[in-house]
Amino acid sequence: MPKQRITVALVNLVLVVTTGLLLVLLWQLRSLLVALMIAIVVAAALAPIIDSAEKLRLPRWLAVIVVYLGLIGLLTGAGVLIGPTVAEQIQRLIRRLPGYLEVVRSLIENLAIRFGLTDPETVSPVSQLLNPQALTGWVIRSSQQLLVRSYSVTRGILGGFFTLILALLLSGYMLSGSEKLIQGLVSLFPYPWNERLEAQVEPVTQRMGGYIQGRVLVSGILGIAITAGLGILGLSEFALGLGVIAGFTNLIPFLGPILGAVPALIVAVGHGGLTFFWVLLLFVIIQNVETYVLDPLLVGNSVKVHPLYQLLAVLGGTQVLGIIGALIVPPWVAGAAVLLENLYLKPKQLAEQQEALVTARTPETANPLPVNR
């Protein structure tokens, strides 16, 4: 008995030490893990395009090269066409932002006086909150914290650039040799888990890729609509820059649309008149179209994850990985939901149904026919 206790204690000690060393190793390789997470998301999003190109009787490796070169050319062309204008408008907006914030503060103070809120203890916190210098400093500090949190994972700006390049290379390798790679990974698991996991690769890929494709498409549509709407409403001086900001922030579910609307509303207040109300109405209409039309049509049907879990994924990803986490964690949650559904929930429901059928039949077979005496 004492020997058995000593053996059990040694096994537990080895497990604890091994787990600790594994966690330390994963922490040291965190930038590589982030690159791998990004690569899998990118590969899942581009897989349908690669499959379509492969149907044209192109070798898969050549289809990957053609698709990647096409996407790089498309992004480069868009950057050349609208990049300088967007940069100029954003710089102009940053220069005028303190003046717009001063207008907002004066407007709120006038409204407070009109409604009889003249108490200094009530008006002073509002004035401090909308102080242009303080608010601008808070925005800059918050943005820096998010960027630093993102860069700390990838070890600096240069590390972040190399992480992105590595993620693109890994995603290309995954797409070109996906069949052999998947077979090699699932072969590490015993039967029947190897077959079960191999069967889940396609639905997981479709769920993750569908999420990214839907978010990019919705964000592009909203960016174009907001740019056009702001130009019509008289904000053509900043329309393209504000539309690009709204489109990029919309990639982040829930929080992104709000963040994208704030700069446009501040600029609208600075222009005076009814511009603020028209811009607010524009964003309300666009967000309702996104919520009730575009998201269910382009994102919701592919994700099939409760909005609360999506929100928690965004908040958790932002807390751990910054902006990178807000973008890549939700599709991973969507993929994990597929595994949970197909490997646990459906078998559990099937087992419960079979047990209910057996229980329902048991009284009929257990009660014998009455015997006539």
XYZ file of C-alpha atoms in Angstrom:
373
model
C 0.000 0.000 0.000
C 2.729 2.583 0.784
C 4.446 1.776 -2.535
C 1.181 2.363 -4.399
C 0.723 5.720 -2.697
C 4.271 6.740 -3.594
C 3.708 5.688 -7.237
C 0.492 7.688 -7.499
C 2.195 10.715 -5.960
C 5.069 10.505 -8.441
C 2.659 10.225 -11.390
C 0.762 13.290 -10.226
C 4.007 15.184 -9.739
C 5.167 14.293 -13.248
C 1.820 15.426 -14.696
C 1.979 18.744 -12.843
C 5.569 19.419 -13.901
C 4.839 18.435 -17.528
C 1.773 20.661 -17.626
C 3.729 23.579 -16.202
C 6.543 23.157 -18.721
C 4.019 22.902 -21.546
C 2.325 26.157 -20.462
C 5.702 27.914 -20.274
C 6.560 26.624 -23.762
C 3.230 27.823 -25.165
C 3.767 31.245 -23.580
C 7.193 31.511 -25.180
C 5.655 30.525 -28.523
C 2.656 32.850 -28.198
C 3.565 34.907 -31.273
C 3.782 31.706 -33.328
C 0.431 30.545 -31.942
C -1.173 33.869 -32.887
C 0.277 33.554 -36.394
C -1.122 30.015 -36.591
C -4.558 31.184 -35.449
C -4.568 33.949 -38.077
C -3.364 31.513 -40.742
C -6.170 29.049 -40.052
C -8.777 31.821 -40.200
C -7.356 33.146 -43.493
C -7.165 29.639 -44.955
C -10.779 28.940 -43.971
C -11.921 32.187 -45.598
C -10.024 31.561 -48.852
C -10.747 27.828 -49.157
C -13.948 28.254 -51.252
C -12.124 30.562 -53.690
C -9.269 28.069 -54.015
C -11.732 25.226 -54.604
C -13.456 27.250 -57.337
C -10.122 28.023 -58.999
C -9.141 24.355 -58.770
C -12.289 23.416 -60.718
C -10.756 25.242 -63.680
C -8.279 22.312 -63.837
C -5.480 24.285 -62.230
C -3.097 22.489 -59.865
C -3.998 23.386 -56.299
C -0.637 25.021 -55.596
C -1.028 27.161 -58.722
C -4.591 28.074 -57.740
C -3.291 29.239 -54.348
C -0.633 31.420 -56.000
C -3.103 32.924 -58.479
C -5.667 33.724 -55.769
C -3.088 35.261 -53.441
C -1.578 37.384 -56.210
C -5.070 38.498 -57.237
C -5.959 39.533 -53.683
C -2.650 41.356 -53.225
C -3.191 43.189 -56.505
C -6.749 44.095 -55.546
C -5.704 45.468 -52.149
C -2.760 47.334 -53.671
C -4.981 48.883 -56.326
C -7.548 49.976 -53.736
C -4.774 51.474 -51.613
C -3.362 53.405 -54.558
C -6.774 54.710 -55.612
C -8.237 55.802 -52.275
C -5.315 55.570 -49.868
C -3.949 59.116 -50.266
C -7.429 60.676 -50.061
C -8.310 58.653 -46.959
C -5.036 59.568 -45.246
C -5.492 63.252 -46.059
C -9.074 63.329 -44.770
C -8.187 61.503 -41.545
C -5.282 63.882 -40.876
C -7.572 66.843 -41.479
C -10.147 65.318 -39.144
C -7.562 64.856 -36.384
C -6.504 68.496 -36.688
C -10.082 69.745 -36.425
C -11.218 67.272 -33.771
C -10.471 69.556 -30.762
C -12.625 72.302 -32.310
C -15.498 69.877 -32.913
C -15.268 68.613 -29.327
C -15.375 72.198 -28.080
C -18.604 72.727 -30.030
C -20.073 69.558 -28.516
C -19.175 70.681 -25.006
C -20.671 74.143 -25.520
C -23.854 72.630 -26.923
C -24.288 70.304 -23.955
C -23.620 73.117 -21.475
C -26.243 75.295 -23.202
C -28.755 72.443 -23.097
C -28.030 71.923 -19.391
C -28.633 75.614 -18.659
C -31.830 75.579 -20.718
C -33.184 72.683 -18.657
C -32.213 74.392 -15.423
C -29.168 72.290 -14.628
C -27.016 75.174 -13.431
C -25.549 73.404 -10.415
C -21.730 73.474 -10.754
C -21.493 69.961 -9.349
C -23.675 68.749 -12.233
C -22.219 70.809 -15.068
C -18.551 70.481 -14.099
C -18.249 66.675 -14.628
C -19.811 67.039 -18.085
C -17.402 69.837 -18.989
C -14.455 67.779 -17.787
C -15.691 64.725 -19.668
C -15.977 66.653 -22.941
C -12.804 68.664 -22.452
C -11.086 68.444 -25.870
C -7.598 67.914 -24.509
C -8.676 65.376 -21.882
C -10.913 63.444 -24.277
C -8.309 63.415 -27.029
C -5.697 62.213 -24.538
C -8.006 59.452 -23.321
C -8.687 58.262 -26.886
C -4.978 58.246 -27.680
C -4.121 56.354 -24.476
C -6.875 53.783 -25.046
C -5.779 53.233 -28.650
C -2.178 52.886 -27.571
C -3.142 50.307 -24.934
C -4.993 48.220 -27.515
C -2.107 48.476 -29.964
C 0.487 47.738 -27.289
C -1.513 44.711 -26.158
C -1.602 43.498 -29.751
C 2.062 44.242 -30.336
C 3.132 42.689 -27.033
C 1.880 39.347 -28.316
C 3.770 39.727 -31.569
C 6.710 41.504 -29.876
C 6.621 44.929 -31.436
C 5.562 46.532 -34.684
C 8.243 44.748 -36.693
C 7.273 41.484 -35.010
C 3.639 42.134 -35.890
C 4.573 42.639 -39.549
C 6.552 39.400 -39.661
C 3.717 37.610 -37.830
C 1.305 38.721 -40.546
C 3.675 37.591 -43.312
C 4.212 34.265 -41.537
C 0.440 33.818 -41.167
C -0.068 34.393 -44.901
C 2.691 31.901 -45.765
C 1.272 29.309 -43.376
C -2.238 29.783 -44.750
C -0.932 29.306 -48.294
C 0.852 26.119 -47.260
C -2.293 24.853 -45.519
C -4.411 25.509 -48.601
C -1.974 23.915 -51.048
C -1.507 20.698 -49.031
C -4.681 20.589 -46.986
C -5.581 16.915 -47.601
C -2.218 15.473 -46.535
C -2.011 17.897 -43.619
C -5.453 16.951 -42.311
C -4.799 13.234 -42.717
C -1.525 13.550 -40.856
C -3.150 15.388 -37.952
C -6.173 13.120 -37.534
C -3.976 10.018 -37.734
C -2.547 11.003 -34.336
C -5.906 10.193 -32.708
C -7.128 6.646 -32.009
C -10.099 5.070 -33.734
C -12.942 6.147 -33.963
C -11.910 9.716 -33.059
C -9.711 10.009 -36.146
C -12.716 9.454 -38.422
C -14.968 11.712 -36.339
C -12.478 14.575 -36.376
C -11.786 14.195 -40.083
C -15.531 14.448 -40.742
C -15.634 17.761 -38.816
C -12.911 19.504 -40.834
C -15.240 20.606 -43.632
C -18.081 21.979 -41.427
C -15.600 23.756 -39.132
C -13.862 25.325 -42.132
C -17.181 26.395 -43.634
C -18.318 27.947 -40.354
C -15.082 29.883 -39.762
C -14.697 30.908 -43.386
C -18.353 31.903 -43.663
C -17.987 34.175 -40.664
C -14.963 36.018 -42.095
C -16.442 36.254 -45.589
C -19.718 37.591 -44.205
C -18.082 40.199 -41.963
C -15.809 41.474 -44.743
C -18.691 41.683 -47.209
C -21.003 43.432 -44.724
C -18.261 45.878 -43.722
C -17.532 46.710 -47.346
C -21.215 47.347 -48.091
C -21.604 49.544 -45.017
C -18.421 51.486 -45.767
C -19.650 52.318 -49.276
C -23.164 53.190 -48.034
C -21.851 55.460 -45.258
C -19.431 57.206 -47.625
C -22.218 57.897 -50.109
C -24.666 58.957 -47.389
C -22.253 61.377 -45.725
C -21.407 62.902 -49.095
C -25.089 63.510 -49.789
C -25.589 65.052 -46.316
C -22.888 67.666 -46.883
C -19.881 66.003 -45.205
C -18.057 65.237 -48.449
C -14.904 66.802 -46.953
C -14.545 63.761 -44.644
C -16.968 61.283 -46.252
C -14.420 58.808 -47.611
C -12.249 58.831 -44.477
C -15.246 58.384 -42.161
C -16.640 55.639 -44.398
C -13.335 53.736 -44.308
C -13.171 54.117 -40.515
C -16.743 52.823 -40.159
C -16.041 49.922 -42.532
C -12.921 48.803 -40.667
C -14.458 49.126 -37.218
C -17.505 47.178 -38.399
C -15.276 44.111 -38.731
C -15.565 43.945 -34.923
C -19.069 42.710 -34.038
C -21.298 44.709 -31.660
C -18.725 47.324 -30.617
C -17.409 48.200 -34.076
C -20.541 49.922 -35.455
C -20.725 52.190 -32.393
C -17.054 53.102 -32.624
C -17.432 53.852 -36.331
C -20.433 56.154 -35.796
C -18.851 58.359 -33.100
C -16.382 60.307 -35.347
C -19.094 61.042 -37.935
C -21.518 62.270 -35.262
C -18.872 64.554 -33.733
C -18.128 66.055 -37.151
C -21.876 66.467 -37.786
C -22.293 68.429 -34.536
C -19.454 70.709 -35.584
C -21.229 71.503 -38.860
C -24.303 72.666 -36.934
C -27.901 72.886 -38.096
C -29.801 69.643 -38.615
C -26.753 67.811 -39.917
C -26.349 65.865 -36.661
C -29.884 64.510 -36.777
C -29.608 63.530 -40.457
C -26.277 61.761 -39.841
C -27.702 60.038 -36.757
C -30.699 58.907 -38.822
C -28.332 57.635 -41.526
C -26.412 55.472 -39.050
C -29.613 54.223 -37.397
C -31.022 53.133 -40.767
C -27.766 51.510 -41.869
C -27.298 49.682 -38.567
C -30.874 48.389 -38.685
C -30.329 47.157 -42.227
C -27.168 45.427 -41.038
C -28.816 43.899 -37.967
C -32.015 42.670 -39.563
C -30.994 42.064 -43.185
C -27.260 41.780 -43.872
C -26.059 40.005 -40.728
C -28.766 37.295 -40.764
C -28.298 36.820 -44.508
C -24.497 36.928 -44.797
C -23.162 36.180 -41.305
C -25.829 34.737 -39.002
C -26.703 31.707 -41.132
C -23.055 30.676 -41.284
C -22.068 31.348 -37.666
C -25.077 29.917 -35.766
C -23.667 31.161 -32.450
C -25.787 33.014 -29.898
C -25.080 36.779 -29.963
C -24.127 36.710 -26.275
C -21.338 34.230 -26.956
C -20.165 36.322 -29.910
C -20.033 39.401 -27.670
C -18.085 37.502 -25.004
C -15.683 36.280 -27.695
C -15.073 39.864 -28.849
C -14.556 41.168 -25.306
C -12.340 38.248 -24.302
C -10.280 38.442 -27.480
C -9.806 42.191 -27.034
C -8.767 41.728 -23.412
C -6.137 39.100 -24.234
C -4.908 39.967 -27.738
C -6.115 43.525 -28.334
C -7.442 44.387 -31.780
C -6.102 41.126 -33.208
C -8.166 39.152 -30.706
C -11.351 41.068 -31.516
C -10.950 39.991 -35.140
C -9.784 36.358 -34.923
C -11.335 34.986 -31.715
C -15.027 35.103 -32.890
C -14.419 32.793 -35.900
C -12.586 30.379 -33.596
C -15.595 30.378 -31.287
C -17.794 29.663 -34.315
C -15.572 26.715 -35.254
C -15.541 25.399 -31.687
C -19.353 25.573 -31.687
C -19.383 23.110 -34.612
C -17.285 20.605 -32.666
C -19.441 21.021 -29.574
C -22.610 20.558 -31.598
C -21.542 17.579 -33.712
C -19.351 15.695 -31.234
C -21.333 16.218 -28.029
C -24.796 17.781 -28.334
C -26.128 15.722 -31.258
C -24.842 12.360 -29.897
C -26.232 13.313 -26.485
C -29.664 14.118 -27.923
C -29.644 10.922 -29.973
C -28.759 8.847 -26.900
C -31.531 10.534 -24.900
C -34.069 9.820 -27.650
C -33.037 6.179 -27.830
C -33.233 5.881 -24.054
C -36.703 7.447 -24.093
C -37.856 4.931 -26.737
C -36.489 2.028 -24.734
C -38.181 3.325 -21.585
C -41.488 3.723 -23.442
C -41.367 0.147 -24.760
C -40.302 -1.461 -21.512
C -43.749 -1.560 -19.794
C -45.316 -3.229 -22.840
C -42.760 -6.019 -22.948
C -42.415 -6.335 -19.199
C -46.128 -6.944 -18.473
C -47.081 -10.526 -19.533
C -50.489 -11.399 -20.855
C -52.959 -12.504 -18.187
C -53.346 -16.279 -17.888
C -56.891 -17.756 -17.753
C -57.336 -20.225 -14.955
